[in-house]
Short mmCIF file of N, CA and C in Angstrom, two decimals:
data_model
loop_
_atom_site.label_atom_id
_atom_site.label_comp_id
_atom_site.label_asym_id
_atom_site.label_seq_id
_atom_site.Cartn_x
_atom_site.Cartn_y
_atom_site.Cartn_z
N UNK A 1 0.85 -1.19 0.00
CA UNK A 1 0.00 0.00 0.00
C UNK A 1 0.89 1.24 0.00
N UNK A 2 0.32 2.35 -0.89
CA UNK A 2 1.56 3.59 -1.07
C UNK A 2 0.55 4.12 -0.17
N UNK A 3 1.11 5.08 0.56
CA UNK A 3 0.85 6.29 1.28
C UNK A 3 0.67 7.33 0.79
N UNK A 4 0.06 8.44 0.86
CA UNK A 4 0.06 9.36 0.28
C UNK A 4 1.13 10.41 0.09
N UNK A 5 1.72 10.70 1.67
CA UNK A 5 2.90 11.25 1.87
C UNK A 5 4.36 11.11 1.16
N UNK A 6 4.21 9.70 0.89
CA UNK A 6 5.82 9.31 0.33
C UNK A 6 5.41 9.58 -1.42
N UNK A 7 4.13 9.74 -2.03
CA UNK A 7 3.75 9.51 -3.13
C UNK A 7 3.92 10.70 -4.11
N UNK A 8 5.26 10.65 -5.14
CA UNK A 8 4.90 11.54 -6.17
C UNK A 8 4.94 11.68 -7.38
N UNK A 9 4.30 12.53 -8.06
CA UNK A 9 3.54 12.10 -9.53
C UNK A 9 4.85 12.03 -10.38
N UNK A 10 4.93 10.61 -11.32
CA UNK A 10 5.53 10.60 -12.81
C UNK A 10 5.76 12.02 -13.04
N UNK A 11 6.61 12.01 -13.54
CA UNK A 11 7.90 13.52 -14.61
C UNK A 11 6.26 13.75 -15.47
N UNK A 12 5.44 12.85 -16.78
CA UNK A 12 4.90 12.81 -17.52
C UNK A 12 3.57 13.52 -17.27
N UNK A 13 2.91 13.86 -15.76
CA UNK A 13 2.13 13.92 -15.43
C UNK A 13 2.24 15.57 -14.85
N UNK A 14 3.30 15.71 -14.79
CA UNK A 14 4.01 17.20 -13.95
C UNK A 14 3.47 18.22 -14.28
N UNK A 15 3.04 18.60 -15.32
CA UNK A 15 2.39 19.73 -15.95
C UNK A 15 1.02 19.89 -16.72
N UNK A 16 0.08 19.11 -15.70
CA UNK A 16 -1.19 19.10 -16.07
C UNK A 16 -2.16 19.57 -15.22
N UNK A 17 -1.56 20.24 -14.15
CA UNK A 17 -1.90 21.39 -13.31
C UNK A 17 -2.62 20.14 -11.83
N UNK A 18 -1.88 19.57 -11.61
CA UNK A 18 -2.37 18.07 -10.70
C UNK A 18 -1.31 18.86 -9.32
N UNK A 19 -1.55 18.49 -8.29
CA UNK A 19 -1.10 18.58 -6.91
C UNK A 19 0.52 17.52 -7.14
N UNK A 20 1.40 18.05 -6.86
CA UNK A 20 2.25 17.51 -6.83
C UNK A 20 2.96 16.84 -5.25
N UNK A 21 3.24 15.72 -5.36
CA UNK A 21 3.35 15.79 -3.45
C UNK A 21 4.81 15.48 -3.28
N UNK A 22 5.32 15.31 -2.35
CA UNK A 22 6.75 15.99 -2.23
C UNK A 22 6.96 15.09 -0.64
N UNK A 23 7.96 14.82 -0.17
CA UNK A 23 8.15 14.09 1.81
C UNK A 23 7.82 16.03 2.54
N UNK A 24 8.77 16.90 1.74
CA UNK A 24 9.85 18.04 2.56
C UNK A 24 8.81 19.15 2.50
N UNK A 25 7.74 19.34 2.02
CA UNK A 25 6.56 19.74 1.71
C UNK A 25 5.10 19.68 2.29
N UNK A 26 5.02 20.76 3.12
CA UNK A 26 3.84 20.69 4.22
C UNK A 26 2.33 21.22 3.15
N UNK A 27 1.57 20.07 2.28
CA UNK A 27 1.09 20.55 1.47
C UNK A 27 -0.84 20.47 2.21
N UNK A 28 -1.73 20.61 1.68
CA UNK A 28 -3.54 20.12 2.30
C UNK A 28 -3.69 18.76 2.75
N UNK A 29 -2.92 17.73 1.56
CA UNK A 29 -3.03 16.55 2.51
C UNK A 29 -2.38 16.12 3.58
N UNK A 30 -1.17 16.81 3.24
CA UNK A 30 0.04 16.36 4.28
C UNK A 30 0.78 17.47 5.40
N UNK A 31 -0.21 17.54 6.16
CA UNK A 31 0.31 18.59 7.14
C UNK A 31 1.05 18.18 8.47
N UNK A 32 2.84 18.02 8.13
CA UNK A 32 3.81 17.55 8.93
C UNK A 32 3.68 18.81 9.48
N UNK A 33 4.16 18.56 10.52
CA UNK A 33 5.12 19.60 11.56
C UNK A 33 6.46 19.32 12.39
N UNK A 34 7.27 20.04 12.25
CA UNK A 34 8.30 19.54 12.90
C UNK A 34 9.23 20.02 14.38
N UNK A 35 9.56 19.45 15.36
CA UNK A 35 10.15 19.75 15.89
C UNK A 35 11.11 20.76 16.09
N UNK A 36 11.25 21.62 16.78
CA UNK A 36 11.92 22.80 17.01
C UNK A 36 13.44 22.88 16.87
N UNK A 37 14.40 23.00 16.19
CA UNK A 37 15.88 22.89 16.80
C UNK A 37 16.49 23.64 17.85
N UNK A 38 17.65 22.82 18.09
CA UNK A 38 18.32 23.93 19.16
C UNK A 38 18.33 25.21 19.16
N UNK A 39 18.70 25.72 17.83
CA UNK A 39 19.29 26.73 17.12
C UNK A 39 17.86 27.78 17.50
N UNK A 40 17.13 27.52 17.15
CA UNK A 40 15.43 27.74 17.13
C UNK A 40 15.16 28.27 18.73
N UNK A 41 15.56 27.11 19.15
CA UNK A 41 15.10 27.54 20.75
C UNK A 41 16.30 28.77 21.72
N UNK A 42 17.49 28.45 20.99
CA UNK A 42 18.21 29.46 21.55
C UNK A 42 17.98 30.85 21.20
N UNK A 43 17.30 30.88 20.13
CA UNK A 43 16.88 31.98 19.16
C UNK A 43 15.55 33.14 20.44
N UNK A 44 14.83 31.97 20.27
CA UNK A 44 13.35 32.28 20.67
C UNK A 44 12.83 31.06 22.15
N UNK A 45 13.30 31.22 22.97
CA UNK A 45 12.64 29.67 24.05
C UNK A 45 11.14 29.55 24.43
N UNK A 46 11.23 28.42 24.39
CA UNK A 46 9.82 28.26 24.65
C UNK A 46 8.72 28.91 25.64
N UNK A 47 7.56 29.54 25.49
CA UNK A 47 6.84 30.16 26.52
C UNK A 47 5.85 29.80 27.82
N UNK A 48 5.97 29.37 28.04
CA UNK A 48 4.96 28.82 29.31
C UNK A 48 3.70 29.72 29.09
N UNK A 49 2.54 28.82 29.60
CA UNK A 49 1.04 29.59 29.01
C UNK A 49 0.84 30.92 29.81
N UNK A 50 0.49 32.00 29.85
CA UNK A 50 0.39 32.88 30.88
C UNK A 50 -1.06 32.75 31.43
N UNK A 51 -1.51 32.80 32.48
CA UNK A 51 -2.23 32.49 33.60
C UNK A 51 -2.98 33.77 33.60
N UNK A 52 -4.31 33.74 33.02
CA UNK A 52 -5.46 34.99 33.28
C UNK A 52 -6.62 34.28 34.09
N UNK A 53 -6.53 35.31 35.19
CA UNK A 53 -7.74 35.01 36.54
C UNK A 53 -9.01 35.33 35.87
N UNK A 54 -9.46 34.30 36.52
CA UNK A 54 -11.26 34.17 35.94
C UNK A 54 -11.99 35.27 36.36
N UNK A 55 -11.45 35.85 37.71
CA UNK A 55 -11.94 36.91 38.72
C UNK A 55 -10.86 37.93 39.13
N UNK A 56 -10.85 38.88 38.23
CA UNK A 56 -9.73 39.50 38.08
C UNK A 56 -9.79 40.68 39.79
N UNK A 57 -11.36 41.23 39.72
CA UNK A 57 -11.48 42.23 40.50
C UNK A 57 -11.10 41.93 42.54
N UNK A 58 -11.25 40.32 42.47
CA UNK A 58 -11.14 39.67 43.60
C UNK A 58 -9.36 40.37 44.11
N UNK A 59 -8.63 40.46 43.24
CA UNK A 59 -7.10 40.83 42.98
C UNK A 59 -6.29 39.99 43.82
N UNK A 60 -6.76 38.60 43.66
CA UNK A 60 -5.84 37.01 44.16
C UNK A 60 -6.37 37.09 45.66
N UNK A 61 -7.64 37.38 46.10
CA UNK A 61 -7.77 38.11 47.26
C UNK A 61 -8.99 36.21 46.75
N UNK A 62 -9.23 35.29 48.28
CA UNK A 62 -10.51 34.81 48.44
C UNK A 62 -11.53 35.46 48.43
N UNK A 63 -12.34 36.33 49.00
CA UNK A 63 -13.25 37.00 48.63
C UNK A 63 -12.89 38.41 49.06
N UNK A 64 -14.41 39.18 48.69
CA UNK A 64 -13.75 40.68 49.07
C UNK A 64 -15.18 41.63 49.85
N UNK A 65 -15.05 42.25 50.17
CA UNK A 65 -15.98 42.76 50.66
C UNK A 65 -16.26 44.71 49.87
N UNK A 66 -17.51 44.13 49.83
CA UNK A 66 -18.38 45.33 48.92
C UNK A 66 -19.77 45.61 49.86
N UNK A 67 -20.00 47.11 48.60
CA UNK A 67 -21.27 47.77 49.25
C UNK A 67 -22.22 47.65 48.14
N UNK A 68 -23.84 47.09 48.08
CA UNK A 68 -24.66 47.04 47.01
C UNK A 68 -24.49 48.40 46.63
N UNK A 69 -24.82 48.83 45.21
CA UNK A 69 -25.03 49.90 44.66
C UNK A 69 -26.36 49.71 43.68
N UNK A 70 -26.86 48.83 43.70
CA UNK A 70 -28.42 48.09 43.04
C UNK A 70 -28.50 46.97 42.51
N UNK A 71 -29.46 46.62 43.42
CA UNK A 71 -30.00 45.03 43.69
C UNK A 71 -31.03 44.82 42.51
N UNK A 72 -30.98 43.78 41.64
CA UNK A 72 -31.81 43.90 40.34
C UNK A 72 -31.87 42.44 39.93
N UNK A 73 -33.31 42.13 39.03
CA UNK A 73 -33.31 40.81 38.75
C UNK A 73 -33.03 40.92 36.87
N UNK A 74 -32.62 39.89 36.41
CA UNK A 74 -31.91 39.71 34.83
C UNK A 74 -32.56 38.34 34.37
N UNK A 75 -32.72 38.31 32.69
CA UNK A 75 -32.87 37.18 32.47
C UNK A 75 -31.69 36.77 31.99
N UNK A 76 -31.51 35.72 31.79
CA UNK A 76 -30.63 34.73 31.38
C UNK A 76 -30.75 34.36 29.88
N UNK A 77 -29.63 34.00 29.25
CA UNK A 77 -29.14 33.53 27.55
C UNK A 77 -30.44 32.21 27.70
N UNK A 78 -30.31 32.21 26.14
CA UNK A 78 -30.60 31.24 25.80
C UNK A 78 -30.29 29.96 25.67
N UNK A 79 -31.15 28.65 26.34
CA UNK A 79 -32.75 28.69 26.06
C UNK A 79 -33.41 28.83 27.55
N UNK A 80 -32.49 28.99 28.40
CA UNK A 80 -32.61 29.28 29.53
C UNK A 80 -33.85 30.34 30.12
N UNK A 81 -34.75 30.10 30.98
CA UNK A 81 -35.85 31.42 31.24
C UNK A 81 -36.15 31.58 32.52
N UNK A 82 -35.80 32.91 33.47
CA UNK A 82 -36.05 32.93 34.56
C UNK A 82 -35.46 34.47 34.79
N UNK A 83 -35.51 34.73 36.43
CA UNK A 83 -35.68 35.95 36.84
C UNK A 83 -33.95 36.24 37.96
N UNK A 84 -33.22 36.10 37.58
CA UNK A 84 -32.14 36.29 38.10
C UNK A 84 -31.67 36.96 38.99
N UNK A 85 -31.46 36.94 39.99
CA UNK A 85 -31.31 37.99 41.18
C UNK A 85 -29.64 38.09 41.15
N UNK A 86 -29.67 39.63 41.23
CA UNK A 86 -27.94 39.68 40.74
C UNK A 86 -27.73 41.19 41.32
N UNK A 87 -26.73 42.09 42.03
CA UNK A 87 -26.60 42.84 42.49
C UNK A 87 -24.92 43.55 42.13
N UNK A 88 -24.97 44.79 41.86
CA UNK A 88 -24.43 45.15 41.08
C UNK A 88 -23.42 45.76 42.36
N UNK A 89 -22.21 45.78 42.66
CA UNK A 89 -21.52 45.68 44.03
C UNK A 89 -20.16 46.61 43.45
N UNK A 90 -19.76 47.53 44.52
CA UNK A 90 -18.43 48.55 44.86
C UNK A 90 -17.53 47.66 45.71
N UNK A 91 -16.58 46.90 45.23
CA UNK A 91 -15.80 46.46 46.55
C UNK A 91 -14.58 47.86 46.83
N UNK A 92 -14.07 46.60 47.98
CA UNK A 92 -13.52 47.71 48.39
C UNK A 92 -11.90 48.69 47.79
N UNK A 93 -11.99 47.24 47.08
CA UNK A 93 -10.55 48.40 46.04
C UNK A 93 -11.10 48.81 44.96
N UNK A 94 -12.36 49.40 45.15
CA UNK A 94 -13.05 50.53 44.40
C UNK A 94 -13.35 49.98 42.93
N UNK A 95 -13.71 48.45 43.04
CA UNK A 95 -13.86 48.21 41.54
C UNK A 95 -15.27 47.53 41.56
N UNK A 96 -16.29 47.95 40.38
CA UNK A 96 -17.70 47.81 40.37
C UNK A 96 -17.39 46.78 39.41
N UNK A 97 -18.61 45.32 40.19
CA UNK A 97 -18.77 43.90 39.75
C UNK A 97 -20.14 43.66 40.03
N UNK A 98 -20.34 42.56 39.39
CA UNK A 98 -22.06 42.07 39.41
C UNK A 98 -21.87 41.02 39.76
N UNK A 99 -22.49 40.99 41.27
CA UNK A 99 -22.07 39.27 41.69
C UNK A 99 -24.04 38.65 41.47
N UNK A 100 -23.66 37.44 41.65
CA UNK A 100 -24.91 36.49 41.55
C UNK A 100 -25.10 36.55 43.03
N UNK A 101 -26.83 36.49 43.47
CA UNK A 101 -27.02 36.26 44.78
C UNK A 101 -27.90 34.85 44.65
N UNK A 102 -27.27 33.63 45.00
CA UNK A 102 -27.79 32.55 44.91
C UNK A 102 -29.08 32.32 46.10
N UNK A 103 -29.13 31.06 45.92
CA UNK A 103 -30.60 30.76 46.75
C UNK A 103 -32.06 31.37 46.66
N UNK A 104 -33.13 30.99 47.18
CA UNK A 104 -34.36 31.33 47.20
C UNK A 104 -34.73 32.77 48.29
N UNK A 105 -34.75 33.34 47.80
CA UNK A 105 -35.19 34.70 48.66
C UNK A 105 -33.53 35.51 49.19
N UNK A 106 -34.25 36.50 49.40
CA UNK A 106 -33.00 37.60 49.84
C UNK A 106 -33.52 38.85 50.65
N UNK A 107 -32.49 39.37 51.70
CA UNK A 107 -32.71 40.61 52.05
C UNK A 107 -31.78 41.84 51.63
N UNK A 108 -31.08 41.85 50.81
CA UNK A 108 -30.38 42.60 50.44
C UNK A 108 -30.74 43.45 49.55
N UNK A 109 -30.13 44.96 49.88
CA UNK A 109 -30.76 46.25 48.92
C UNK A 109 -29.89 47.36 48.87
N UNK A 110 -29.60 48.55 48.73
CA UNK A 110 -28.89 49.03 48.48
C UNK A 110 -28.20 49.78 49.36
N UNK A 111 -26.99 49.87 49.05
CA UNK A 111 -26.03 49.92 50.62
C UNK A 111 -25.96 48.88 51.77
N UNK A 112 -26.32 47.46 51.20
CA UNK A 112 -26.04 46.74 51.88
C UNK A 112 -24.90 45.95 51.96
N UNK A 113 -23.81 45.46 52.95
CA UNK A 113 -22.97 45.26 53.05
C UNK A 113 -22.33 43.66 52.61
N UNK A 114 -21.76 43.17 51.62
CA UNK A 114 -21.70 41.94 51.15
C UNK A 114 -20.40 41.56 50.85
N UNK A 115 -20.03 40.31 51.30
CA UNK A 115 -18.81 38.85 50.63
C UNK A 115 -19.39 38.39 49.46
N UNK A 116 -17.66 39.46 48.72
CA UNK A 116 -17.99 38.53 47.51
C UNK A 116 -17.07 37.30 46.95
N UNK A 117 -17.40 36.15 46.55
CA UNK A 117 -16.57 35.03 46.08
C UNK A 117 -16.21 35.07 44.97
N UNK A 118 -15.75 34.47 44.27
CA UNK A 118 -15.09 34.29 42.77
C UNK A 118 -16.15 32.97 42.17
N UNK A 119 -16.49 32.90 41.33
CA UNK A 119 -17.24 31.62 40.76
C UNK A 119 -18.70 32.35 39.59
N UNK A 120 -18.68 31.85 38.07
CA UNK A 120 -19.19 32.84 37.41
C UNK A 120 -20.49 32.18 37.21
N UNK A 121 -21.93 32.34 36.65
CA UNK A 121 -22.88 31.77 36.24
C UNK A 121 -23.07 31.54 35.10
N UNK A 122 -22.67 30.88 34.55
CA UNK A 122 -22.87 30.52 32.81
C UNK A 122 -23.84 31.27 32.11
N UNK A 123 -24.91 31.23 32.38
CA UNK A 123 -26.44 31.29 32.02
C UNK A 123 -26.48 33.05 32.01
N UNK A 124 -25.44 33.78 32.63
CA UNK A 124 -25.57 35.34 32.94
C UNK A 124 -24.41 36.03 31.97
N UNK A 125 -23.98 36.64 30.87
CA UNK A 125 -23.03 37.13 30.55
C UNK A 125 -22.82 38.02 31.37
N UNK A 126 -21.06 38.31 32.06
CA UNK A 126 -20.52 39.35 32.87
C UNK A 126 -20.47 39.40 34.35
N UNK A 127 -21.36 37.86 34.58
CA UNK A 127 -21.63 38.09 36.01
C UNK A 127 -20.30 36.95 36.58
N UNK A 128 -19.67 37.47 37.00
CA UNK A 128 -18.40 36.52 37.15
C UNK A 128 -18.22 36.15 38.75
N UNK A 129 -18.99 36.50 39.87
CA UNK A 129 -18.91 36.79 41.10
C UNK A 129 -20.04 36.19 41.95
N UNK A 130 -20.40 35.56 42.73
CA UNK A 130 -20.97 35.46 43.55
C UNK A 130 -21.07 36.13 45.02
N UNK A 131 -22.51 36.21 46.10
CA UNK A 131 -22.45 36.80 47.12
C UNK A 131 -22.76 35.70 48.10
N UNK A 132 -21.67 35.74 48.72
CA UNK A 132 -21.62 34.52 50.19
C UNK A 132 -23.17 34.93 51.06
N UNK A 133 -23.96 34.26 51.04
CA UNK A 133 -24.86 34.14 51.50
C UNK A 133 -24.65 33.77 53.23
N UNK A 134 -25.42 34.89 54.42
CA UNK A 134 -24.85 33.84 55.62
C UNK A 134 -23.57 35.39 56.56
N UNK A 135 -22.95 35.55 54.94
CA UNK A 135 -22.05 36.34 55.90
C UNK A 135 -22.55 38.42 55.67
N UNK A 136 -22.15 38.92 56.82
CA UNK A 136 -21.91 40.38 56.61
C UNK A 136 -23.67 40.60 56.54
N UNK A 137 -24.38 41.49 55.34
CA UNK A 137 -25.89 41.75 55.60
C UNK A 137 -26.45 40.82 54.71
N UNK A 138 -26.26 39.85 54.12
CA UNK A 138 -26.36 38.89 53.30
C UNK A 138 -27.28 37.59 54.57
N UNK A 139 -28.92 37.82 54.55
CA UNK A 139 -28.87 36.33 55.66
C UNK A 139 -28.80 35.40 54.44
N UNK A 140 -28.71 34.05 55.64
CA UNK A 140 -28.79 32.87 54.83
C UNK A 140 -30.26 32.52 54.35
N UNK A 141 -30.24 31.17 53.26
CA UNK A 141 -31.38 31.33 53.11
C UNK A 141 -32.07 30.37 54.06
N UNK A 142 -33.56 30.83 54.27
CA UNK A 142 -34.88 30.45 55.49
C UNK A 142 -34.81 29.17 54.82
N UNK A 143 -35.28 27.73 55.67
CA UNK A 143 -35.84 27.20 55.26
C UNK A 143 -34.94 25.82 54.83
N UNK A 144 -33.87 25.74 54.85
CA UNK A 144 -32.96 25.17 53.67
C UNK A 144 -32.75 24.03 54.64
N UNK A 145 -33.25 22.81 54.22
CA UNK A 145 -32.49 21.33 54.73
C UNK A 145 -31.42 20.78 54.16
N UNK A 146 -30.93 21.20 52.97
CA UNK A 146 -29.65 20.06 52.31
C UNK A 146 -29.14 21.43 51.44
N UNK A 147 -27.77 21.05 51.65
CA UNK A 147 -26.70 22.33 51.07
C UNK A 147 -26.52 22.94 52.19
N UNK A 148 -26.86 22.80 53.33
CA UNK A 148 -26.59 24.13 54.49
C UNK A 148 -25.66 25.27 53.90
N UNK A 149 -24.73 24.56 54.15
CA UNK A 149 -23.18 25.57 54.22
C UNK A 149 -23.02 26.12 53.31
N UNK A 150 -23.21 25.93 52.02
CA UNK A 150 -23.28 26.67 51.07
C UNK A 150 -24.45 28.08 50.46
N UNK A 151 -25.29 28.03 51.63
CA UNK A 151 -26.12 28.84 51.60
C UNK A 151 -26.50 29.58 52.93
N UNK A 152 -25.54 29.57 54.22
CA UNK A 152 -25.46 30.10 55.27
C UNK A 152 -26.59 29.80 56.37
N UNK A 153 -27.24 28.36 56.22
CA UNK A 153 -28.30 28.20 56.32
C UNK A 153 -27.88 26.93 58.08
N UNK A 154 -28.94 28.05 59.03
CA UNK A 154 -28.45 27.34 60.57
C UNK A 154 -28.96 25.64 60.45
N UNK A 155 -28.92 24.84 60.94
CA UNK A 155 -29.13 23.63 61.40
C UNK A 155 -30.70 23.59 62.11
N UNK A 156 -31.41 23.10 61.37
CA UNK A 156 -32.69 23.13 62.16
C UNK A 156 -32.89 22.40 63.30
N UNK A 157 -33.80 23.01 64.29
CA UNK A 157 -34.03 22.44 65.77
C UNK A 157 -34.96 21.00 65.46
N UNK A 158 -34.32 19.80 66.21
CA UNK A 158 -34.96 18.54 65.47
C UNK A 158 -36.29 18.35 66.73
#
């Protein structure tokens, strides 16, 4: 069986406007690539990927603490449909973010005092932030039997 790569056309055939294929020749069918040389790398060395934070405004900080500046509900991309509760937040190294306020119900409104986390909502373009529910003026949510901790939610009296 010929290969395609090693395969090239008869002298007789050369000038009938046909794809000519070649080993040394990175052509549509045959897309080699080759290894870098020394020479190459002493030239130019290799780069390591550079590292962009998902949550830039956090500034390598776990969370941060902000003041609401307006509490507002959004819909969500498509095909997705619902009423989004999302609050538009000043932290404190003075940089304005839209965190997500998860769970069922909320008391938070404007000038209210909030932890914010890093973690984005797919379904929201821009909203890259979440609000720790539980801590600062943020209560947890009422009601909640499973997930506690993730929603600041006390241990019910059995």
């Amino acid at each position: 069986m010929l290969s395609i790569a090693s395969y090239t056309l008869p002298s007789w055939r050369a000038g009938f406007g046909l794809p000519s294929f070649s080993r040394n020749k990175a052509t549509a069918f045959n897309e080699e690539t080759t290894m870098a040389t020394v020479n190459q790398l002493v030239r130019k060395p290799r780069q390591a990927p550079t590292y962009k934070s998902q949550s830039p405004a956090l500034d390598k900080c776990p969370q941060r603490r902000g003041v609401c500046t307006r509490v507002y509900t959004t819909t969500p991309k498509k095909p997705n449909s619902a009423l989004r509760k999302v609050a538009k937040v000043r932290l404190t190294n003075q940089e304005e973010i839209i965190s997500y306020i998860g769970g069922e119900g909320h008391n938070l409104q404007e000038h209210s005092v909030v932890l914010v986390r890093g973690g984005r909502v797919k379904d929201l373009p821009g909203v890259r932030y979440h609000t720790v529910r539980g801590a600062l003026d943020a209560s947890g949510v009422a009601k909640r039997r499973q997930g506690r901790s993730k929603y600041g939610a006390k241990r019910p009296k059995a």
